[in-house]
CSV table of C-alpha atoms in Angstrom, one decimal:
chain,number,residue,atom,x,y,z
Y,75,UNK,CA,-6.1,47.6,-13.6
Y,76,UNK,CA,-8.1,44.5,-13.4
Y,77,UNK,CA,-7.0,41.4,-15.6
Y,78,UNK,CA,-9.1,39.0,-17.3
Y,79,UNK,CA,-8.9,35.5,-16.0
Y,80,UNK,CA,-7.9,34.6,-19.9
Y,81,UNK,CA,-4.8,36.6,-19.2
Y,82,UNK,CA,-4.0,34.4,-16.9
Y,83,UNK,CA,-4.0,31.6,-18.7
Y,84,UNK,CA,-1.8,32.6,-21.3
Y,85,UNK,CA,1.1,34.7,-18.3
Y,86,UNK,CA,0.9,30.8,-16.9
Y,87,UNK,CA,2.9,29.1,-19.3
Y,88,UNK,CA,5.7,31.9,-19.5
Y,89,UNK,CA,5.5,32.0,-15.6
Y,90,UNK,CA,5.9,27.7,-15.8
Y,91,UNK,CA,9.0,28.3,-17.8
Y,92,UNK,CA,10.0,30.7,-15.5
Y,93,UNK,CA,10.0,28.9,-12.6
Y,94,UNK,CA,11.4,26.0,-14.4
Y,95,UNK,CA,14.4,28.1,-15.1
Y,96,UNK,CA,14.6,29.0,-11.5
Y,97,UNK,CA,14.4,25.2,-10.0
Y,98,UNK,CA,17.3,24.5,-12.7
Y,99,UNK,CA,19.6,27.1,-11.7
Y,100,UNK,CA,19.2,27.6,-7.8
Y,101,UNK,CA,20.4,24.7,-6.3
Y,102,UNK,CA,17.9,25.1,-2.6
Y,103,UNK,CA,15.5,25.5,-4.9
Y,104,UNK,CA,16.2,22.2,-7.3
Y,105,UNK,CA,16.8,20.1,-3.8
Y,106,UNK,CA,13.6,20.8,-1.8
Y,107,UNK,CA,11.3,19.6,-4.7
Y,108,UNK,CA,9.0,22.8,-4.9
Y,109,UNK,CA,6.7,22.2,-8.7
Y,110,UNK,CA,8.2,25.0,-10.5
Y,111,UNK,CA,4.7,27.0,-11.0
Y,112,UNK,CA,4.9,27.1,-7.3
Y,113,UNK,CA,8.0,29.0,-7.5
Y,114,UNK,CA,7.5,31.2,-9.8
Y,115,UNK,CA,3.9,31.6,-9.0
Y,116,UNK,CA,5.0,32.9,-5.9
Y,117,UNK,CA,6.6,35.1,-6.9
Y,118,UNK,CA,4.8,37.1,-9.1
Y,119,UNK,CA,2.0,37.2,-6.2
Y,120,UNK,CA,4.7,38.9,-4.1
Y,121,UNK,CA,5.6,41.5,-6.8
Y,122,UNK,CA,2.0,42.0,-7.5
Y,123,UNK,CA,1.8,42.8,-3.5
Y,124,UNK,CA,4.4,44.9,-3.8
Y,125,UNK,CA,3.3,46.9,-6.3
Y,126,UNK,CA,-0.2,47.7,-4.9
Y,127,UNK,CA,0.9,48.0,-1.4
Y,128,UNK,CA,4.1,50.3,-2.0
Y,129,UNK,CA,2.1,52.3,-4.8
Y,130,UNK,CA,4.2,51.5,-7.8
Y,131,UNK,CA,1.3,50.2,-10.1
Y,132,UNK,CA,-2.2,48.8,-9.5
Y,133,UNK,CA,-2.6,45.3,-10.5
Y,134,UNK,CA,-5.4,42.3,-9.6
Y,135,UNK,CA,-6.9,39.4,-11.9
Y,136,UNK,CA,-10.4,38.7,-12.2
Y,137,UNK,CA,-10.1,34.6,-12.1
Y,138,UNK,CA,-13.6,34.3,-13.0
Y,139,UNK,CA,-15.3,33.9,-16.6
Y,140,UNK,CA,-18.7,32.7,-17.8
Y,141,UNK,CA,-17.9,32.1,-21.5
Y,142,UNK,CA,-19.6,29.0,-22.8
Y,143,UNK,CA,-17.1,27.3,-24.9
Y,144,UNK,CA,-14.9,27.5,-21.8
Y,145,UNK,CA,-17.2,26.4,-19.2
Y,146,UNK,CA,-19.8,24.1,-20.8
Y,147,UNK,CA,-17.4,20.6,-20.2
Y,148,UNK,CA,-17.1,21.2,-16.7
Y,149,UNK,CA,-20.8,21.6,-15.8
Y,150,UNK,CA,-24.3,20.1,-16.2
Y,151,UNK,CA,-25.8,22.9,-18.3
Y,152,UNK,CA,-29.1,21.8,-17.1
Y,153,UNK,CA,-30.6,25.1,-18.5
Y,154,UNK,CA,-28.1,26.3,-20.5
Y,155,UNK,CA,-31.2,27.7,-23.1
Y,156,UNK,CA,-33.2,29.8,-20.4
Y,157,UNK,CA,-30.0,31.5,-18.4
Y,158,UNK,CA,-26.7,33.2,-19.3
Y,159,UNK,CA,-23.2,31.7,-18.8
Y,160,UNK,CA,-22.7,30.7,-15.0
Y,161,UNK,CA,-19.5,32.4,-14.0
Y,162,UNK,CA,-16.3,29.4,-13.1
Y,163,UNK,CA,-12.9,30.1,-11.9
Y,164,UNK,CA,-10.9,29.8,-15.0
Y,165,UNK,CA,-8.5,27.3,-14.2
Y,166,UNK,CA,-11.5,24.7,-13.1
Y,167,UNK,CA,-11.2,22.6,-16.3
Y,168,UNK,CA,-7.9,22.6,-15.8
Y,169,UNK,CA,-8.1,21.0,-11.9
Y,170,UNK,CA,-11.2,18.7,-13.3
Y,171,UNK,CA,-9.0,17.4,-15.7
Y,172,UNK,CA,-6.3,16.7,-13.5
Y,173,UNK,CA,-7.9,14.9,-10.8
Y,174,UNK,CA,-9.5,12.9,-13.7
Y,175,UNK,CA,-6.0,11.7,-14.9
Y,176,UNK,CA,-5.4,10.3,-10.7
Y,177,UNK,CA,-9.3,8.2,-11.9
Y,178,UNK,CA,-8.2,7.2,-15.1
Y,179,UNK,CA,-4.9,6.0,-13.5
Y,180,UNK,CA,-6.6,4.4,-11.2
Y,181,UNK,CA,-6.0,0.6,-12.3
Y,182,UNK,CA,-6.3,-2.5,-10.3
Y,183,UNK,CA,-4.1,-4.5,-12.4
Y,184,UNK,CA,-1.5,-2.2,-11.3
Y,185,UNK,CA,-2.2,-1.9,-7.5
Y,186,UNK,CA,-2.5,-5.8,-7.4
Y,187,UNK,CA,0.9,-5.9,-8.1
Y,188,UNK,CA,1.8,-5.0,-4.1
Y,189,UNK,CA,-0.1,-8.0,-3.1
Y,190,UNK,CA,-1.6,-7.7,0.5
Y,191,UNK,CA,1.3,-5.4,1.6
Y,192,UNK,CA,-0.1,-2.7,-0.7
Y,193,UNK,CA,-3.4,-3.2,0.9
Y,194,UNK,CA,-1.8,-2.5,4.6
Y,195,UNK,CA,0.2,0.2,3.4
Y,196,UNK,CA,-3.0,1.7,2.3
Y,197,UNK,CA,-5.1,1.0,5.6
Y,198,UNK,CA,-2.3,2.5,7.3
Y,199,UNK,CA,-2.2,6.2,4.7
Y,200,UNK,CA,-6.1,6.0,5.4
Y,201,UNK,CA,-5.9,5.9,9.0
Y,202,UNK,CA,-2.9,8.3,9.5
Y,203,UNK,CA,-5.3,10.6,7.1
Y,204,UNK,CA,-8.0,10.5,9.5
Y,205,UNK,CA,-5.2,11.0,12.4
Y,206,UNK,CA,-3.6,14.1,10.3
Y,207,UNK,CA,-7.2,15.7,9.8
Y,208,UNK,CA,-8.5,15.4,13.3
Y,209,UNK,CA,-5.2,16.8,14.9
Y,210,UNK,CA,-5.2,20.1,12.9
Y,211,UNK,CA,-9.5,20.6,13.6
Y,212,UNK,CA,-8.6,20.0,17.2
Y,213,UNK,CA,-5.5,22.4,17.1
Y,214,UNK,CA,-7.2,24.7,15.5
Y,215,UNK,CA,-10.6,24.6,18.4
Y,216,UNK,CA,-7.3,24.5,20.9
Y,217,UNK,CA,-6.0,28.0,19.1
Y,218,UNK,CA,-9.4,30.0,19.1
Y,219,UNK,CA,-9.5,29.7,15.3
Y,220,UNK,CA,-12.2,28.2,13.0
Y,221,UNK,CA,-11.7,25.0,12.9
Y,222,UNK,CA,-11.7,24.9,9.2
Y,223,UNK,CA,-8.2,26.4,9.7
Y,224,UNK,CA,-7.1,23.5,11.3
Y,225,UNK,CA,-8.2,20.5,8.7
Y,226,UNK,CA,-7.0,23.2,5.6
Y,227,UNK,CA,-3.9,22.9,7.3
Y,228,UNK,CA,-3.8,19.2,7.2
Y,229,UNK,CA,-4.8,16.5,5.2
Y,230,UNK,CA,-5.7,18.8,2.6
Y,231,UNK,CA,-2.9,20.4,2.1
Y,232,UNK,CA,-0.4,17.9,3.5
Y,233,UNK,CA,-1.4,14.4,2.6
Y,234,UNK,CA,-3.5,16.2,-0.5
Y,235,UNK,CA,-0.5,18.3,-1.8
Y,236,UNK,CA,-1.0,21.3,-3.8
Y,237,UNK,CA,-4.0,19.7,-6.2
Y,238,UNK,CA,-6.1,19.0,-3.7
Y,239,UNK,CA,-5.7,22.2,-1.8
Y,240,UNK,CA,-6.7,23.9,-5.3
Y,241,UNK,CA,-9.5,21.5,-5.5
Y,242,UNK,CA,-11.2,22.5,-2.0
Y,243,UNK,CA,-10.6,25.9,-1.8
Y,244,UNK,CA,-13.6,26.4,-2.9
Y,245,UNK,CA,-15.5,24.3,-0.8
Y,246,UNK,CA,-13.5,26.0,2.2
Y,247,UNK,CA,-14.6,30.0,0.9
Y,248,UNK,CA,-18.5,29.1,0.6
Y,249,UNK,CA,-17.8,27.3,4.3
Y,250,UNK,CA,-16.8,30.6,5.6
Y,251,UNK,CA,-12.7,30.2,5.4
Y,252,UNK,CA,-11.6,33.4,3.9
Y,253,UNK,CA,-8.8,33.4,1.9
Y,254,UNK,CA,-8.3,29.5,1.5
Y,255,UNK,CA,-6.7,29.2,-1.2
Y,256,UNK,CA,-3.6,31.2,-0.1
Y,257,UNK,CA,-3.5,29.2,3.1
Y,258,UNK,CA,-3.8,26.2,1.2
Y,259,UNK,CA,-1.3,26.7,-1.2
Y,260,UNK,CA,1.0,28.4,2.1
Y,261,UNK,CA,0.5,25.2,3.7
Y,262,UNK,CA,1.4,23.0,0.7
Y,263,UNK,CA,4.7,24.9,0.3
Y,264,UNK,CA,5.3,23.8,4.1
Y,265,UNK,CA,4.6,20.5,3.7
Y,266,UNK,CA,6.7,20.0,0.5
Y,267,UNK,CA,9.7,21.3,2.0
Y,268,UNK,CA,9.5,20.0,5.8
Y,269,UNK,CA,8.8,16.5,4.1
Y,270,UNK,CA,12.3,16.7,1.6
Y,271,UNK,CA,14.1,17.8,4.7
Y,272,UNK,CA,13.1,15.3,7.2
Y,273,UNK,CA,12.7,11.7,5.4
Y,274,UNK,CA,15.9,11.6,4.5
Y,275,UNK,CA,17.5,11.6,7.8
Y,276,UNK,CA,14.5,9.2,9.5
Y,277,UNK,CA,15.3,6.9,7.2
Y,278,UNK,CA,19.0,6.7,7.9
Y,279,UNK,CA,18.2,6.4,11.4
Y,280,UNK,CA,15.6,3.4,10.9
Y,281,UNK,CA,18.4,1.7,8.9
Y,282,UNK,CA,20.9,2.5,11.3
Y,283,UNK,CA,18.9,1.7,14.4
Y,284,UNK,CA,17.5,-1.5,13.3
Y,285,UNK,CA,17.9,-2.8,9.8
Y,286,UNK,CA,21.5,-2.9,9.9
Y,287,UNK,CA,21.5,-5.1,13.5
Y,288,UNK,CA,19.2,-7.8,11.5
Y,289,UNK,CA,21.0,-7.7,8.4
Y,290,UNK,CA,24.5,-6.3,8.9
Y,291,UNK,CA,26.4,-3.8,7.2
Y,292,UNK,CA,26.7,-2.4,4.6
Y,293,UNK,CA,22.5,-3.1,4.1
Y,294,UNK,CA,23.3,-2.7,0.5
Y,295,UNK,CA,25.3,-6.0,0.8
Y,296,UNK,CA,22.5,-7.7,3.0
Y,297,UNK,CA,20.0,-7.2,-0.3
Y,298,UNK,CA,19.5,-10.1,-1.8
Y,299,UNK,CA,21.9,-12.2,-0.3
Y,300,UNK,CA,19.2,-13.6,2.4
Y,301,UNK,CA,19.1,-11.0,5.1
Y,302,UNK,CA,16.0,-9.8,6.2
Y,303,UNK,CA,15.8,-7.2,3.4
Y,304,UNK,CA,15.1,-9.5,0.4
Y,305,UNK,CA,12.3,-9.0,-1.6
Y,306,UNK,CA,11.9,-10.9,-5.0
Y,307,UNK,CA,14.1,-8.6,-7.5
Y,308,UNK,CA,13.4,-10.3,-10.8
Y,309,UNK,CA,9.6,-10.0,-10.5
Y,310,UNK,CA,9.5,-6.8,-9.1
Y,311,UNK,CA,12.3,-4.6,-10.3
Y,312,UNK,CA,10.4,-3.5,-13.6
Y,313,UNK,CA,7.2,-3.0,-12.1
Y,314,UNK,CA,9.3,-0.9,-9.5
Y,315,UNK,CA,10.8,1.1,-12.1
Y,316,UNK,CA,7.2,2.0,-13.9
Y,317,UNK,CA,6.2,3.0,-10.6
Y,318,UNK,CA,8.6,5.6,-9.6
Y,319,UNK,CA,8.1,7.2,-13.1
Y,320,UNK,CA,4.5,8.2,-12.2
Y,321,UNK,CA,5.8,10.9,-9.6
Y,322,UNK,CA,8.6,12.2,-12.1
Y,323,UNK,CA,7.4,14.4,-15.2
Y,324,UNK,CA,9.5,16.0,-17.3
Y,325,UNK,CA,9.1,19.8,-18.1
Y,326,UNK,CA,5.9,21.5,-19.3
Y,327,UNK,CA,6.7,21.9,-23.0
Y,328,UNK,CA,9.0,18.5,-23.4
Y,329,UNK,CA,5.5,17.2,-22.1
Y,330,UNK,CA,3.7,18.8,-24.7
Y,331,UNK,CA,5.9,17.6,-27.7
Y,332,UNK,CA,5.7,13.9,-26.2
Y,333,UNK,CA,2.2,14.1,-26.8
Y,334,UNK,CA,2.6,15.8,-30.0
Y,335,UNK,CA,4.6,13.3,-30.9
Y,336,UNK,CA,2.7,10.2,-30.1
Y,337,UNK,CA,-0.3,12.4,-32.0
Y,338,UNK,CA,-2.7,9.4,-32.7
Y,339,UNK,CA,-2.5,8.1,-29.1
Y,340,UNK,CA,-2.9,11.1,-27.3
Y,341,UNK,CA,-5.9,12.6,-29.0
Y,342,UNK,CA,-7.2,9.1,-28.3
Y,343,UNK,CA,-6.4,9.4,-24.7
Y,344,UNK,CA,-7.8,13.3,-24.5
Y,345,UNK,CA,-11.3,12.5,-26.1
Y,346,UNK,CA,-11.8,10.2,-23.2
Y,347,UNK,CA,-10.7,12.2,-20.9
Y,348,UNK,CA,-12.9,15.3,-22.3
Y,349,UNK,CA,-15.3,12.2,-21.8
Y,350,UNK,CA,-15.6,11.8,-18.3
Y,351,UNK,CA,-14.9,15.1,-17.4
Y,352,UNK,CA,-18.2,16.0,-18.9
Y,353,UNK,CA,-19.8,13.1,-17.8
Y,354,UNK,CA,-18.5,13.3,-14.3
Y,355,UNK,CA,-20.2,16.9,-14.5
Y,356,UNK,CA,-23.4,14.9,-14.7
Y,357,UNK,CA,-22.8,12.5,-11.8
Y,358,UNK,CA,-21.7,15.6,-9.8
Y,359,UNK,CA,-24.8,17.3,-10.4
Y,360,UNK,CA,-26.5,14.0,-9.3
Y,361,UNK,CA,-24.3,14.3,-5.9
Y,362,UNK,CA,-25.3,17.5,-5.3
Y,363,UNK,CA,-29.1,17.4,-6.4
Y,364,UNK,CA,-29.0,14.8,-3.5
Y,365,UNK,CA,-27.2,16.9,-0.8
Y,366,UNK,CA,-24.1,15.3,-0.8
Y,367,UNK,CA,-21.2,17.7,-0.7
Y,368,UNK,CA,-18.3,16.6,-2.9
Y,369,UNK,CA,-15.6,18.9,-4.4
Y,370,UNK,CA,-16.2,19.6,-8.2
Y,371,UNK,CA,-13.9,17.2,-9.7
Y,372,UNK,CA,-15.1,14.4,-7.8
Y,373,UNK,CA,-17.8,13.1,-10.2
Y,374,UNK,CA,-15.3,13.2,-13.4
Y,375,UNK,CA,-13.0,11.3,-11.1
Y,376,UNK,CA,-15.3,8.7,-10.5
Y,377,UNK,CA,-16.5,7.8,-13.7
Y,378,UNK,CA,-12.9,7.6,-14.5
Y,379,UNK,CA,-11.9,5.3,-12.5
Y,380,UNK,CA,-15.0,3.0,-13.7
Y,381,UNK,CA,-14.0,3.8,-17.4
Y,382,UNK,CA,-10.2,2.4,-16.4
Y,383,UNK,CA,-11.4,-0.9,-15.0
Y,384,UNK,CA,-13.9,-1.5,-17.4
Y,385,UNK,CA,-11.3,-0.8,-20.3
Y,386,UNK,CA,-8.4,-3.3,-18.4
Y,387,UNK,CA,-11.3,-6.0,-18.4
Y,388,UNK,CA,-10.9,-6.1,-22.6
Y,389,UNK,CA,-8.8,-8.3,-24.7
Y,390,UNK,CA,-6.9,-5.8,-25.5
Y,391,UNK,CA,-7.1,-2.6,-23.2
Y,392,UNK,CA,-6.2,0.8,-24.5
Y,393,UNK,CA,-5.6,3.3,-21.5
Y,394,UNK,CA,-2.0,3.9,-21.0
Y,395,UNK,CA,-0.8,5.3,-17.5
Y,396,UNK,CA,2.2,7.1,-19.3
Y,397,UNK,CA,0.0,8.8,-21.6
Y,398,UNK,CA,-2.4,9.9,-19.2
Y,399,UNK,CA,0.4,11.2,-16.4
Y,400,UNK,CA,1.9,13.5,-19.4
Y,401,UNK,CA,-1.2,14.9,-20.0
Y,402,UNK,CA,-2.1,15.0,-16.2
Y,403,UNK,CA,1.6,16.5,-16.0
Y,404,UNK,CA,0.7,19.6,-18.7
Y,405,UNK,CA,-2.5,20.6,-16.9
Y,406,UNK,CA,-1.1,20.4,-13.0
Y,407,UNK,CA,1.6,22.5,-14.2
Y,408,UNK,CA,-0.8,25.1,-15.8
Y,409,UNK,CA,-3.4,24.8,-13.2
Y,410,UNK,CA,-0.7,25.9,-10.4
Y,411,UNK,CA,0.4,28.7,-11.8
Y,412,UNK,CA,-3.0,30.2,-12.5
Y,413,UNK,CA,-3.5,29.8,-9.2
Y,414,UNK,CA,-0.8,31.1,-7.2
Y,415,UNK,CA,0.2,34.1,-9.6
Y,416,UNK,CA,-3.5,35.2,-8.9
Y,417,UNK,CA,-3.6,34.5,-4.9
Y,418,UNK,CA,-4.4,37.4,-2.7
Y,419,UNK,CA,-1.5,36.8,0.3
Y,420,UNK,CA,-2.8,39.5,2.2
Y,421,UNK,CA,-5.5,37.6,3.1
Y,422,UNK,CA,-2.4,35.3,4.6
Y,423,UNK,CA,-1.6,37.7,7.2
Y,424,UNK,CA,-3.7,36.8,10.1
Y,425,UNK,CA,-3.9,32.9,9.7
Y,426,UNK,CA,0.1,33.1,9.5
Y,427,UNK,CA,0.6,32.7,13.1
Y,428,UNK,CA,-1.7,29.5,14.0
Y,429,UNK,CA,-1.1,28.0,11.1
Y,430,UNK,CA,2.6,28.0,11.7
Y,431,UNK,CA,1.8,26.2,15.0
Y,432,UNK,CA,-0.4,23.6,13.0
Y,433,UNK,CA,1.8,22.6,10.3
Y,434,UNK,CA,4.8,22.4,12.9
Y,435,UNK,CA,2.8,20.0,15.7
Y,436,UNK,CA,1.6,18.0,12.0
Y,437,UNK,CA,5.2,17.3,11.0
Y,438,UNK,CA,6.5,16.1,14.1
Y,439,UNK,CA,3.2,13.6,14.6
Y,440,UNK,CA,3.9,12.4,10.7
Y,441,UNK,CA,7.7,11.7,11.7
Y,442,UNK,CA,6.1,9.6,15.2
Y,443,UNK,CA,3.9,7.9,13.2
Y,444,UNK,CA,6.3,6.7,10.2
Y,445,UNK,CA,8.9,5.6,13.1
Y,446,UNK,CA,6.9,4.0,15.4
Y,447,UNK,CA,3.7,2.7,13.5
Y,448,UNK,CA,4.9,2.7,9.6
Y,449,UNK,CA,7.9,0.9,10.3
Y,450,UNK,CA,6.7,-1.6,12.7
Y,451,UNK,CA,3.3,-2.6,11.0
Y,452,UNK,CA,5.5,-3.1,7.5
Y,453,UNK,CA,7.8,-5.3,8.6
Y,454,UNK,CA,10.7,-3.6,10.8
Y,455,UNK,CA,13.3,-3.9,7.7
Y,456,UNK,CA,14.9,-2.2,5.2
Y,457,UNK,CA,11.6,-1.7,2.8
Y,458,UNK,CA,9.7,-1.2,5.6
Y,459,UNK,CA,12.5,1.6,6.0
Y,460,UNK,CA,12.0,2.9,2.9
Y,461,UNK,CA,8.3,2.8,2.9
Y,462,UNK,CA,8.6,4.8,6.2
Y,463,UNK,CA,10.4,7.4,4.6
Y,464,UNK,CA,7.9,7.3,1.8
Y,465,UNK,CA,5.1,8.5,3.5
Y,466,UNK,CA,6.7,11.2,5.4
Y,467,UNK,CA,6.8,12.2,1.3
Y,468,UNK,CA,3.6,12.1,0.4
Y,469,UNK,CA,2.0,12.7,3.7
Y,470,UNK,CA,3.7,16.0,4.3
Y,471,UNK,CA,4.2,16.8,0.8
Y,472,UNK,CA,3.8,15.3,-2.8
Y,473,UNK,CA,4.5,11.7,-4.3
Y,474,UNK,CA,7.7,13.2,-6.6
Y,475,UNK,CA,9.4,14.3,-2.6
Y,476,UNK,CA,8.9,10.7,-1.8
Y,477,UNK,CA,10.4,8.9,-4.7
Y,478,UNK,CA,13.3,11.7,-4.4
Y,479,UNK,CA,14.1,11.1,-0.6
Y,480,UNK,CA,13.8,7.1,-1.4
Y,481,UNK,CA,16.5,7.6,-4.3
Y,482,UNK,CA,18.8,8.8,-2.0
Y,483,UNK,CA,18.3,6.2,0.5
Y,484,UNK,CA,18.6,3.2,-2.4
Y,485,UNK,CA,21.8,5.0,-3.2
Y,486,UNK,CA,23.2,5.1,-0.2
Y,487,UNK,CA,22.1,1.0,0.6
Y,488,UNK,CA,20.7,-0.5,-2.2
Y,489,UNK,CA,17.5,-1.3,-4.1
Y,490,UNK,CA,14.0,-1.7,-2.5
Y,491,UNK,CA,12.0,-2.2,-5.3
Y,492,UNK,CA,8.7,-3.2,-3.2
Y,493,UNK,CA,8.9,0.0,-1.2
Y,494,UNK,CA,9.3,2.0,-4.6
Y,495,UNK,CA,5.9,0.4,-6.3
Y,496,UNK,CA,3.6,0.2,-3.0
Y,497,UNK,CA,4.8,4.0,-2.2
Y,498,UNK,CA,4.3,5.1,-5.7
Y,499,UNK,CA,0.7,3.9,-6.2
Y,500,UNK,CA,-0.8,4.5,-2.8
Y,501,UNK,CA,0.6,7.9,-2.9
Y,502,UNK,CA,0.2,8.7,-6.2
Y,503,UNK,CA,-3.5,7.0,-7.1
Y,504,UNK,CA,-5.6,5.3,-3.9
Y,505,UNK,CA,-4.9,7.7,-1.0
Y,506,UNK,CA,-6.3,10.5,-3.1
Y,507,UNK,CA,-9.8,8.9,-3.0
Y,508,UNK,CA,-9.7,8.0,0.5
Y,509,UNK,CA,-8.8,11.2,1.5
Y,510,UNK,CA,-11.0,13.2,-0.1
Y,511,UNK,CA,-13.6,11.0,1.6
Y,512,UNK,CA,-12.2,11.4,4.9
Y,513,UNK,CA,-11.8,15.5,3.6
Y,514,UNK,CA,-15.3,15.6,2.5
Y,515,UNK,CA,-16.9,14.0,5.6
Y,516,UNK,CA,-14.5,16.3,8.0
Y,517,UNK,CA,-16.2,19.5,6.5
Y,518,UNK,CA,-19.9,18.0,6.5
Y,519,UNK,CA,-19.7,18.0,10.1
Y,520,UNK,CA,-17.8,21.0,10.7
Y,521,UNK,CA,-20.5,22.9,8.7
């Protein structure tokens, strides 16, 4: 029996719940930081596998649908008079919208806020990005595998997280990559837990090794009292506490009745994001009419970060980051579970064993670099600790495993407010773009 892709949609939100339920209640589970739809997702795949492999019932979704009132935001409809409904994968709005949040987010009145240490910290994601990428394609050549493989198995998945995996799998299947979105989504899971593991005890060492010889001990006692791990706390600790809410969402349906509840603002805030998905639609169109290959959501990204920037140029500007990370929230949850309840993970089997290899040679350079580079080019001290930490989060995993990992650290020796907004924007908002550049120009070539 063969599903519609509609079906899907509506099994997502009781599988969200589900796996909610299972991140709540099983403590491994709750620690490594795993999005619940990734859980739970994950497991339906398996029992689906089950079922058709062992014979006990014959199941598969059809993720594709070409119904206009679906599909018509999301693309140019160019010729939508002369031609039937192009076919879509049905969670696409879904990722569009999403990575249209991360443009709409997007603000340079917050990012300004870091000052030139932002800047640096950025530079130095960018270039760790191009590091991470170029490894896994030349692992991959090393392995005998299609090199593809390799940079799926990378910055994609590891710096890009589970959204961006979704958002090239695409790309990857036309390019020849069989079965991407399972590796992507394999890989992700990797990242996400390898990165909660391993932060936590890098950074202790960092402190141990070298912040606590400058400062002395306990570090938590150096802050603020004019060691070298004093950052200004009165103009920083409120902008640092905005900043690690935009990795931490609440769950799917207490997201939902927020925006209910805030009814007049939200609708505001989804018309302009229905807005510039459909007119990124247009300016991705424009890309690809000029041979430029982008992945789908890039346009509706773009003109969102425009729309932000213009907006914050106002008297009085309108677009509120909470507001759009709820909703961004809502349709990341959604989005993952379409995806990974309707992944095909026998099409994992013979990628498993170089991939492995990959992923494991990727986490040990991201631990080399935040030790010996990260820490040294932001400072040598206790934020520059913490930053460290940070992007052995987000580089291996997600922005919410960062901010968790540097909670435990700030617990354990005190606050580092800097660390906690220049993590939290460049791994939540800027590296996205430059990654999908650096992402986009990898598989250009590699074509």
């Amino acid at each position: 029996m063969t599903l519609s892709g509609f079906y899907l949609l509506f099994a997502a939100i009781l599988v969200i719940l589900l796996g909610e339920w299972m991140t709540r209640v099983i403590g491994p589970l709750r620690r490594s930081h795993i999005p619940p739809p990734v859980v739970s997702g994950l497991l339906v795949a398996l029992l689906v596998l089950g079922g058709n492999e062992f014979g006990w019932f014959a199941l598969s979704f059809d993720a594709k649908v070409g119904y206009r009132w679906w599909t018509w935001l999301v693309l140019p409809e160019v010729d939508w008079w002369t031609t039937p409904a192009p076919k879509v994968d049905v969670h696409q709005p879904l990722l569009i919208a999403f990575f249209t949040c991360i443009g709409l987010n997007a603000s340079w009145n917050v990012a300004k806020k870091g000052s030139w240490q932002l800047l640096i910290y950025l530079v130095i994601a960018t270039v760790f990005a191009a590091a991470q990428n170029g490894l896994g394609v030349v692992l991959a050549k090393m392995l005998g595998e299609n090199p593809l493989l390799g940079l799926l198995c990378s910055g994609v998945s590891l710096m890009g997280g589970f959204g961006t995996a979704a958002g090239f799998a695409g790309e990857f299947e036309k390019a020849g990559l069989a079965g991407a979105a399972v590796i992507g989504t394999a890989a992700a899971a990797f990242g996400v837990v390898s990165g909660s593991l391993i932060g936590g005890p890098v950074g202790r060492h960092l402190v141990s090794k070298y912040v606590r010889r400058r400062v002395g001990f306990p570090v938590m006692a150096a802050v603020g009292s004019g060691g070298a791990a004093i950052v200004d706390h009165s103009t920083l600790a409120e902008d640092a506490r905005e900043a690690e809410e935009v990795a931490e969402h609440d769950t799917f349906f207490k997201e939902i009745r927020s925006l209910v509840g805030m009814a007049p603002k939200a609708l505001l805030h989804l018309v302009i994001l229905l807005l510039c998905i459909k007119a990124g639609a247009w300016v991705y169109y424009a890309m690809k009419s000029a041979g430029l290959t982008f992945p789908v959501y890039i346009g509706a990204m773009i003109v969102g970060v425009v729309l932000r920037n213009i907006i914050d140029l106002l008297p009085r500007p309108f677009i509120e980051s909470d507001t759009v990370d709820k909703l961004a929230s809502v349709c990341l949850s959604w989005m993952l579970a379409v995806i990974i309840m309707s992944l095909k993970l026998t099409e994992l089997v013979h990628s498993a064993a170089p991939m492995l290899i990959i992923l494991v040679v990727q986490v040990i350079f991201m631990v080399a670099f935040a030790y010996w580079i990260v820490f040294r080019l932001m400072g040598r001290d206790y934020e520059a600790a913490t930053m460290s930490v940070g992007m052995i989060g987000f580089g291996l995993g997600a922005t919410s495993n960062a901010v968790a990992t540097m909670k435990q650290m700030t617990k354990a020796y005190g606050p580092a407010p800097r660390a906690f907004l220049i993590v939290t924007v460049v791994g939540a908002f800027l590296i996205d773009f430059t990654n999908s550049i650096i992402i986009t120009g990898f598989m250009n070539v590699l074509k």
